[in-house]
Amino acid sequence: MLPKSITLASVLSVLATSTLHAEPDPPAPAAKPESKTIIHEGKYTYIFDSGTAPDLKEWQNTEFAAVVKEWYPKLNTMLPSNGYNAATTVSFRFRDDMKGTPAWAAGTEISLNAPWFRNNLKGEARGCVVHEMVHIVQGYGRGKNPTPGWITEGIPDYIRWFLYEPQTKGAEITRGNLGSAKYDASYRISANFIDWVIRTKDKDLLAKLNEVCREGKYTENFWKERTRTSLQELGEEWKKANEERLAK
């Protein structure tokens, strides 16, 4: 047996060597950038999620957020009705699994097609957001009478093309689309029809039309009650007015 003093020295030597050659602790993982931006503006809260599109976060927090903060309250003012309060918290989420659809609204969340937005930041991106915010405010489906799809989509496109970005003339009736233009063609064409009725027949029609749709009380007789002209007759007048304009 070795002397105790030698044994202790050997142990201390081994421990010292182990300490000198120990592997350093691995660095802590870098913190992931926060994907959500929450903005409180008056009584509204807006939640933006760019988790799948971090490259869009700067645009989201500047140009995109500016449109939302200005136009969401405006839309609520444009489309009021008794006893209805639109959502005060709205979420916007970029996704990469939406294929060709630019955006859609469901409940109080708007899903945004990240690849499409990357290609349209200087074009239709902001107007697309305005259209989808209208869907949040519309609040349809509360009554027994379903709203026709052409109205559901025509109102958002009316607000987008005639109130938000009229300078783009994105819902114009032209020689190229006049032949197939029908009041119930939806989206831009129906938006043009709604604009014509508001300008020539009833300046208060937008809020009233949205109100009866929100309450589930829409029928075709609405047009007759508001304008003293049936929907079919209005459609014919509108198309004739465009034909005469384009013939000049």
PDB file of C-alpha atoms in Angstrom, residues 36-188:
ATOM      1  CA  LYS A  36     -45.798  39.255 -32.540  1.00  0.00           C
ATOM      2  CA  THR A  37     -46.333  42.989 -32.426  1.00  0.00           C
ATOM      3  CA  ILE A  38     -49.222  44.250 -30.299  1.00  0.00           C
ATOM      4  CA  ILE A  39     -50.487  47.778 -30.837  1.00  0.00           C
ATOM      5  CA  HIS A  40     -53.044  49.476 -28.603  1.00  0.00           C
ATOM      6  CA  GLU A  41     -54.755  52.392 -30.321  1.00  0.00           C
ATOM      7  CA  GLY A  42     -57.691  53.970 -28.537  1.00  0.00           C
ATOM      8  CA  LYS A  43     -60.209  51.251 -27.738  1.00  0.00           C
ATOM      9  CA  TYR A  44     -58.726  48.868 -30.299  1.00  0.00           C
ATOM     10  CA  THR A  45     -55.952  46.302 -30.042  1.00  0.00           C
ATOM     11  CA  TYR A  46     -54.189  44.993 -33.134  1.00  0.00           C
ATOM     12  CA  ILE A  47     -52.047  41.852 -33.018  1.00  0.00           C
ATOM     13  CA  PHE A  48     -49.618  41.282 -35.882  1.00  0.00           C
ATOM     14  CA  ASP A  49     -47.831  37.932 -36.269  1.00  0.00           C
ATOM     15  CA  SER A  50     -44.952  37.724 -38.739  1.00  0.00           C
ATOM     16  CA  GLY A  51     -43.544  34.472 -37.389  1.00  0.00           C
ATOM     17  CA  THR A  52     -43.529  32.754 -40.791  1.00  0.00           C
ATOM     18  CA  ALA A  53     -42.394  35.911 -42.594  1.00  0.00           C
ATOM     19  CA  PRO A  54     -39.809  37.791 -40.504  1.00  0.00           C
ATOM     20  CA  ASP A  55     -38.704  39.657 -43.618  1.00  0.00           C
ATOM     21  CA  LEU A  56     -42.122  41.346 -43.702  1.00  0.00           C
ATOM     22  CA  LYS A  57     -42.016  42.523 -40.104  1.00  0.00           C
ATOM     23  CA  GLU A  58     -40.649  46.003 -40.844  1.00  0.00           C
ATOM     24  CA  TRP A  59     -43.315  46.636 -43.507  1.00  0.00           C
ATOM     25  CA  GLN A  60     -45.934  45.149 -41.187  1.00  0.00           C
ATOM     26  CA  ASN A  61     -45.028  47.458 -38.318  1.00  0.00           C
ATOM     27  CA  THR A  62     -44.899  50.600 -40.477  1.00  0.00           C
ATOM     28  CA  GLU A  63     -46.998  50.830 -43.644  1.00  0.00           C
ATOM     29  CA  PHE A  64     -49.342  47.935 -42.855  1.00  0.00           C
ATOM     30  CA  ALA A  65     -49.971  48.991 -39.250  1.00  0.00           C
ATOM     31  CA  ALA A  66     -50.606  52.586 -40.332  1.00  0.00           C
ATOM     32  CA  VAL A  67     -53.401  51.477 -42.676  1.00  0.00           C
ATOM     33  CA  VAL A  68     -54.959  49.296 -39.991  1.00  0.00           C
ATOM     34  CA  LYS A  69     -54.875  52.013 -37.318  1.00  0.00           C
ATOM     35  CA  GLU A  70     -56.470  54.557 -39.639  1.00  0.00           C
ATOM     36  CA  TRP A  71     -59.027  52.419 -41.442  1.00  0.00           C
ATOM     37  CA  TYR A  72     -60.350  49.898 -38.925  1.00  0.00           C
ATOM     38  CA  PRO A  73     -62.002  52.635 -36.809  1.00  0.00           C
ATOM     39  CA  LYS A  74     -63.238  54.318 -40.014  1.00  0.00           C
ATOM     40  CA  LEU A  75     -64.905  51.098 -41.130  1.00  0.00           C
ATOM     41  CA  ASN A  76     -66.713  50.791 -37.826  1.00  0.00           C
ATOM     42  CA  THR A  77     -68.009  54.328 -38.266  1.00  0.00           C
ATOM     43  CA  MET A  78     -69.121  53.644 -41.847  1.00  0.00           C
ATOM     44  CA  LEU A  79     -71.018  50.459 -41.007  1.00  0.00           C
ATOM     45  CA  PRO A  80     -72.951  50.985 -37.759  1.00  0.00           C
ATOM     46  CA  SER A  81     -76.167  49.358 -36.601  1.00  0.00           C
ATOM     47  CA  ASN A  82     -78.169  49.320 -33.387  1.00  0.00           C
ATOM     48  CA  GLY A  83     -76.899  46.871 -30.806  1.00  0.00           C
ATOM     49  CA  TYR A  84     -73.837  45.821 -32.776  1.00  0.00           C
ATOM     50  CA  ASN A  85     -70.280  46.311 -31.616  1.00  0.00           C
ATOM     51  CA  ALA A  86     -67.504  45.193 -33.916  1.00  0.00           C
ATOM     52  CA  ALA A  87     -64.491  43.385 -32.483  1.00  0.00           C
ATOM     53  CA  THR A  88     -62.087  45.606 -30.584  1.00  0.00           C
ATOM     54  CA  THR A  89     -59.206  43.126 -30.911  1.00  0.00           C
ATOM     55  CA  VAL A  90     -58.185  42.033 -34.396  1.00  0.00           C
ATOM     56  CA  SER A  91     -55.326  39.705 -35.347  1.00  0.00           C
ATOM     57  CA  PHE A  92     -53.299  39.615 -38.555  1.00  0.00           C
ATOM     58  CA  ARG A  93     -51.157  36.554 -39.256  1.00  0.00           C
ATOM     59  CA  PHE A  94     -48.815  35.865 -42.146  1.00  0.00           C
ATOM     60  CA  ARG A  95     -48.949  32.296 -43.426  1.00  0.00           C
ATOM     61  CA  ASP A  96     -47.127  30.323 -46.104  1.00  0.00           C
ATOM     62  CA  ASP A  97     -49.763  27.611 -46.693  1.00  0.00           C
ATOM     63  CA  MET A  98     -52.513  29.582 -48.442  1.00  0.00           C
ATOM     64  CA  LYS A  99     -51.606  28.670 -52.032  1.00  0.00           C
ATOM     65  CA  GLY A 100     -53.077  31.272 -54.390  1.00  0.00           C
ATOM     66  CA  THR A 101     -55.466  33.040 -52.015  1.00  0.00           C
ATOM     67  CA  PRO A 102     -54.089  36.480 -51.041  1.00  0.00           C
ATOM     68  CA  ALA A 103     -55.977  36.726 -47.731  1.00  0.00           C
ATOM     69  CA  TRP A 104     -59.093  35.709 -45.862  1.00  0.00           C
ATOM     70  CA  ALA A 105     -60.950  36.727 -42.727  1.00  0.00           C
ATOM     71  CA  ALA A 106     -62.394  34.322 -40.166  1.00  0.00           C
ATOM     72  CA  GLY A 107     -63.851  35.510 -36.895  1.00  0.00           C
ATOM     73  CA  THR A 108     -61.537  38.256 -35.702  1.00  0.00           C
ATOM     74  CA  GLU A 109     -58.390  37.032 -37.471  1.00  0.00           C
ATOM     75  CA  ILE A 110     -57.133  37.884 -40.936  1.00  0.00           C
ATOM     76  CA  SER A 111     -54.759  35.390 -42.556  1.00  0.00           C
ATOM     77  CA  LEU A 112     -52.281  36.830 -45.035  1.00  0.00           C
ATOM     78  CA  ASN A 113     -50.505  34.926 -47.796  1.00  0.00           C
ATOM     79  CA  ALA A 114     -46.844  35.779 -47.162  1.00  0.00           C
ATOM     80  CA  PRO A 115     -45.529  34.967 -50.689  1.00  0.00           C
ATOM     81  CA  TRP A 116     -48.330  36.991 -52.291  1.00  0.00           C
ATOM     82  CA  PHE A 117     -47.695  39.967 -50.019  1.00  0.00           C
ATOM     83  CA  ARG A 118     -43.969  39.932 -50.792  1.00  0.00           C
ATOM     84  CA  ASN A 119     -44.844  40.409 -54.450  1.00  0.00           C
ATOM     85  CA  ASN A 120     -47.455  43.121 -53.855  1.00  0.00           C
ATOM     86  CA  LEU A 121     -46.041  45.461 -51.214  1.00  0.00           C
ATOM     87  CA  LYS A 122     -46.007  48.346 -53.694  1.00  0.00           C
ATOM     88  CA  GLY A 123     -49.258  47.298 -55.323  1.00  0.00           C
ATOM     89  CA  GLU A 124     -52.403  45.697 -53.933  1.00  0.00           C
ATOM     90  CA  ALA A 125     -51.213  44.632 -50.477  1.00  0.00           C
ATOM     91  CA  ARG A 126     -52.690  47.464 -48.433  1.00  0.00           C
ATOM     92  CA  GLY A 127     -55.977  47.548 -50.329  1.00  0.00           C
ATOM     93  CA  CYS A 128     -56.311  43.809 -49.802  1.00  0.00           C
ATOM     94  CA  VAL A 129     -56.029  44.351 -46.045  1.00  0.00           C
ATOM     95  CA  VAL A 130     -58.756  47.015 -46.141  1.00  0.00           C
ATOM     96  CA  HIS A 131     -61.060  44.588 -47.977  1.00  0.00           C
ATOM     97  CA  GLU A 132     -60.524  41.889 -45.334  1.00  0.00           C
ATOM     98  CA  MET A 133     -61.031  44.300 -42.445  1.00  0.00           C
ATOM     99  CA  VAL A 134     -64.458  45.124 -43.885  1.00  0.00           C
ATOM    100  CA  HIS A 135     -65.345  41.435 -43.544  1.00  0.00           C
ATOM    101  CA  ILE A 136     -64.457  41.592 -39.845  1.00  0.00           C
ATOM    102  CA  VAL A 137     -66.742  44.599 -39.377  1.00  0.00           C
ATOM    103  CA  GLN A 138     -69.633  43.288 -41.505  1.00  0.00           C
ATOM    104  CA  GLY A 139     -70.644  40.727 -38.903  1.00  0.00           C
ATOM    105  CA  TYR A 140     -73.000  38.777 -41.160  1.00  0.00           C
ATOM    106  CA  GLY A 141     -74.673  35.462 -40.394  1.00  0.00           C
ATOM    107  CA  ARG A 142     -76.644  36.540 -37.330  1.00  0.00           C
ATOM    108  CA  GLY A 143     -80.130  36.213 -38.863  1.00  0.00           C
ATOM    109  CA  LYS A 144     -82.142  33.719 -40.861  1.00  0.00           C
ATOM    110  CA  ASN A 145     -81.741  35.270 -44.319  1.00  0.00           C
ATOM    111  CA  PRO A 146     -78.281  34.652 -45.794  1.00  0.00           C
ATOM    112  CA  THR A 147     -76.599  37.545 -47.555  1.00  0.00           C
ATOM    113  CA  PRO A 148     -75.911  36.984 -51.270  1.00  0.00           C
ATOM    114  CA  GLY A 149     -72.221  36.511 -51.946  1.00  0.00           C
ATOM    115  CA  TRP A 150     -72.088  39.382 -54.410  1.00  0.00           C
ATOM    116  CA  ILE A 151     -73.086  41.799 -51.640  1.00  0.00           C
ATOM    117  CA  THR A 152     -70.765  40.200 -49.080  1.00  0.00           C
ATOM    118  CA  GLU A 153     -67.834  40.789 -51.444  1.00  0.00           C
ATOM    119  CA  GLY A 154     -69.190  43.848 -53.239  1.00  0.00           C
ATOM    120  CA  ILE A 155     -69.304  46.044 -50.131  1.00  0.00           C
ATOM    121  CA  PRO A 156     -65.627  45.464 -49.185  1.00  0.00           C
ATOM    122  CA  ASP A 157     -64.541  46.102 -52.756  1.00  0.00           C
ATOM    123  CA  TYR A 158     -66.686  49.237 -52.923  1.00  0.00           C
ATOM    124  CA  ILE A 159     -64.964  50.602 -49.818  1.00  0.00           C
ATOM    125  CA  ARG A 160     -61.569  49.547 -51.101  1.00  0.00           C
ATOM    126  CA  TRP A 161     -61.770  50.805 -54.692  1.00  0.00           C
ATOM    127  CA  PHE A 162     -64.013  53.846 -54.295  1.00  0.00           C
ATOM    128  CA  LEU A 163     -63.142  55.125 -50.814  1.00  0.00           C
ATOM    129  CA  TYR A 164     -59.668  53.827 -49.892  1.00  0.00           C
ATOM    130  CA  GLU A 165     -57.868  53.910 -53.249  1.00  0.00           C
ATOM    131  CA  PRO A 166     -60.155  55.538 -55.846  1.00  0.00           C
ATOM    132  CA  GLN A 167     -57.163  56.878 -57.770  1.00  0.00           C
ATOM    133  CA  THR A 168     -56.321  53.346 -58.937  1.00  0.00           C
ATOM    134  CA  LYS A 169     -59.670  52.970 -60.733  1.00  0.00           C
ATOM    135  CA  GLY A 170     -59.515  49.283 -59.860  1.00  0.00           C
ATOM    136  CA  ALA A 171     -63.267  48.714 -60.218  1.00  0.00           C
ATOM    137  CA  GLU A 172     -63.888  50.577 -63.464  1.00  0.00           C
ATOM    138  CA  ILE A 173     -66.255  49.239 -66.093  1.00  0.00           C
ATOM    139  CA  THR A 174     -64.307  49.251 -69.350  1.00  0.00           C
ATOM    140  CA  ARG A 175     -64.899  48.170 -72.920  1.00  0.00           C
ATOM    141  CA  GLY A 176     -63.097  44.981 -71.992  1.00  0.00           C
ATOM    142  CA  ASN A 177     -65.502  43.893 -69.247  1.00  0.00           C
ATOM    143  CA  LEU A 178     -68.709  45.704 -70.230  1.00  0.00           C
ATOM    144  CA  GLY A 179     -70.146  42.740 -72.122  1.00  0.00           C
ATOM    145  CA  SER A 180     -70.047  40.454 -69.087  1.00  0.00           C
ATOM    146  CA  ALA A 181     -70.799  43.130 -66.480  1.00  0.00           C
ATOM    147  CA  LYS A 182     -73.719  42.156 -64.237  1.00  0.00           C
ATOM    148  CA  TYR A 183     -74.637  43.754 -60.938  1.00  0.00           C
ATOM    149  CA  ASP A 184     -74.252  40.410 -59.155  1.00  0.00           C
ATOM    150  CA  ALA A 185     -70.894  39.473 -60.692  1.00  0.00           C
ATOM    151  CA  SER A 186     -69.312  40.083 -57.243  1.00  0.00           C
ATOM    152  CA  TYR A 187     -66.137  41.835 -56.146  1.00  0.00           C
ATOM    153  CA  ARG A 188     -65.113  44.773 -58.381  1.00  0.00           C
TER     154      ARG A 188
END
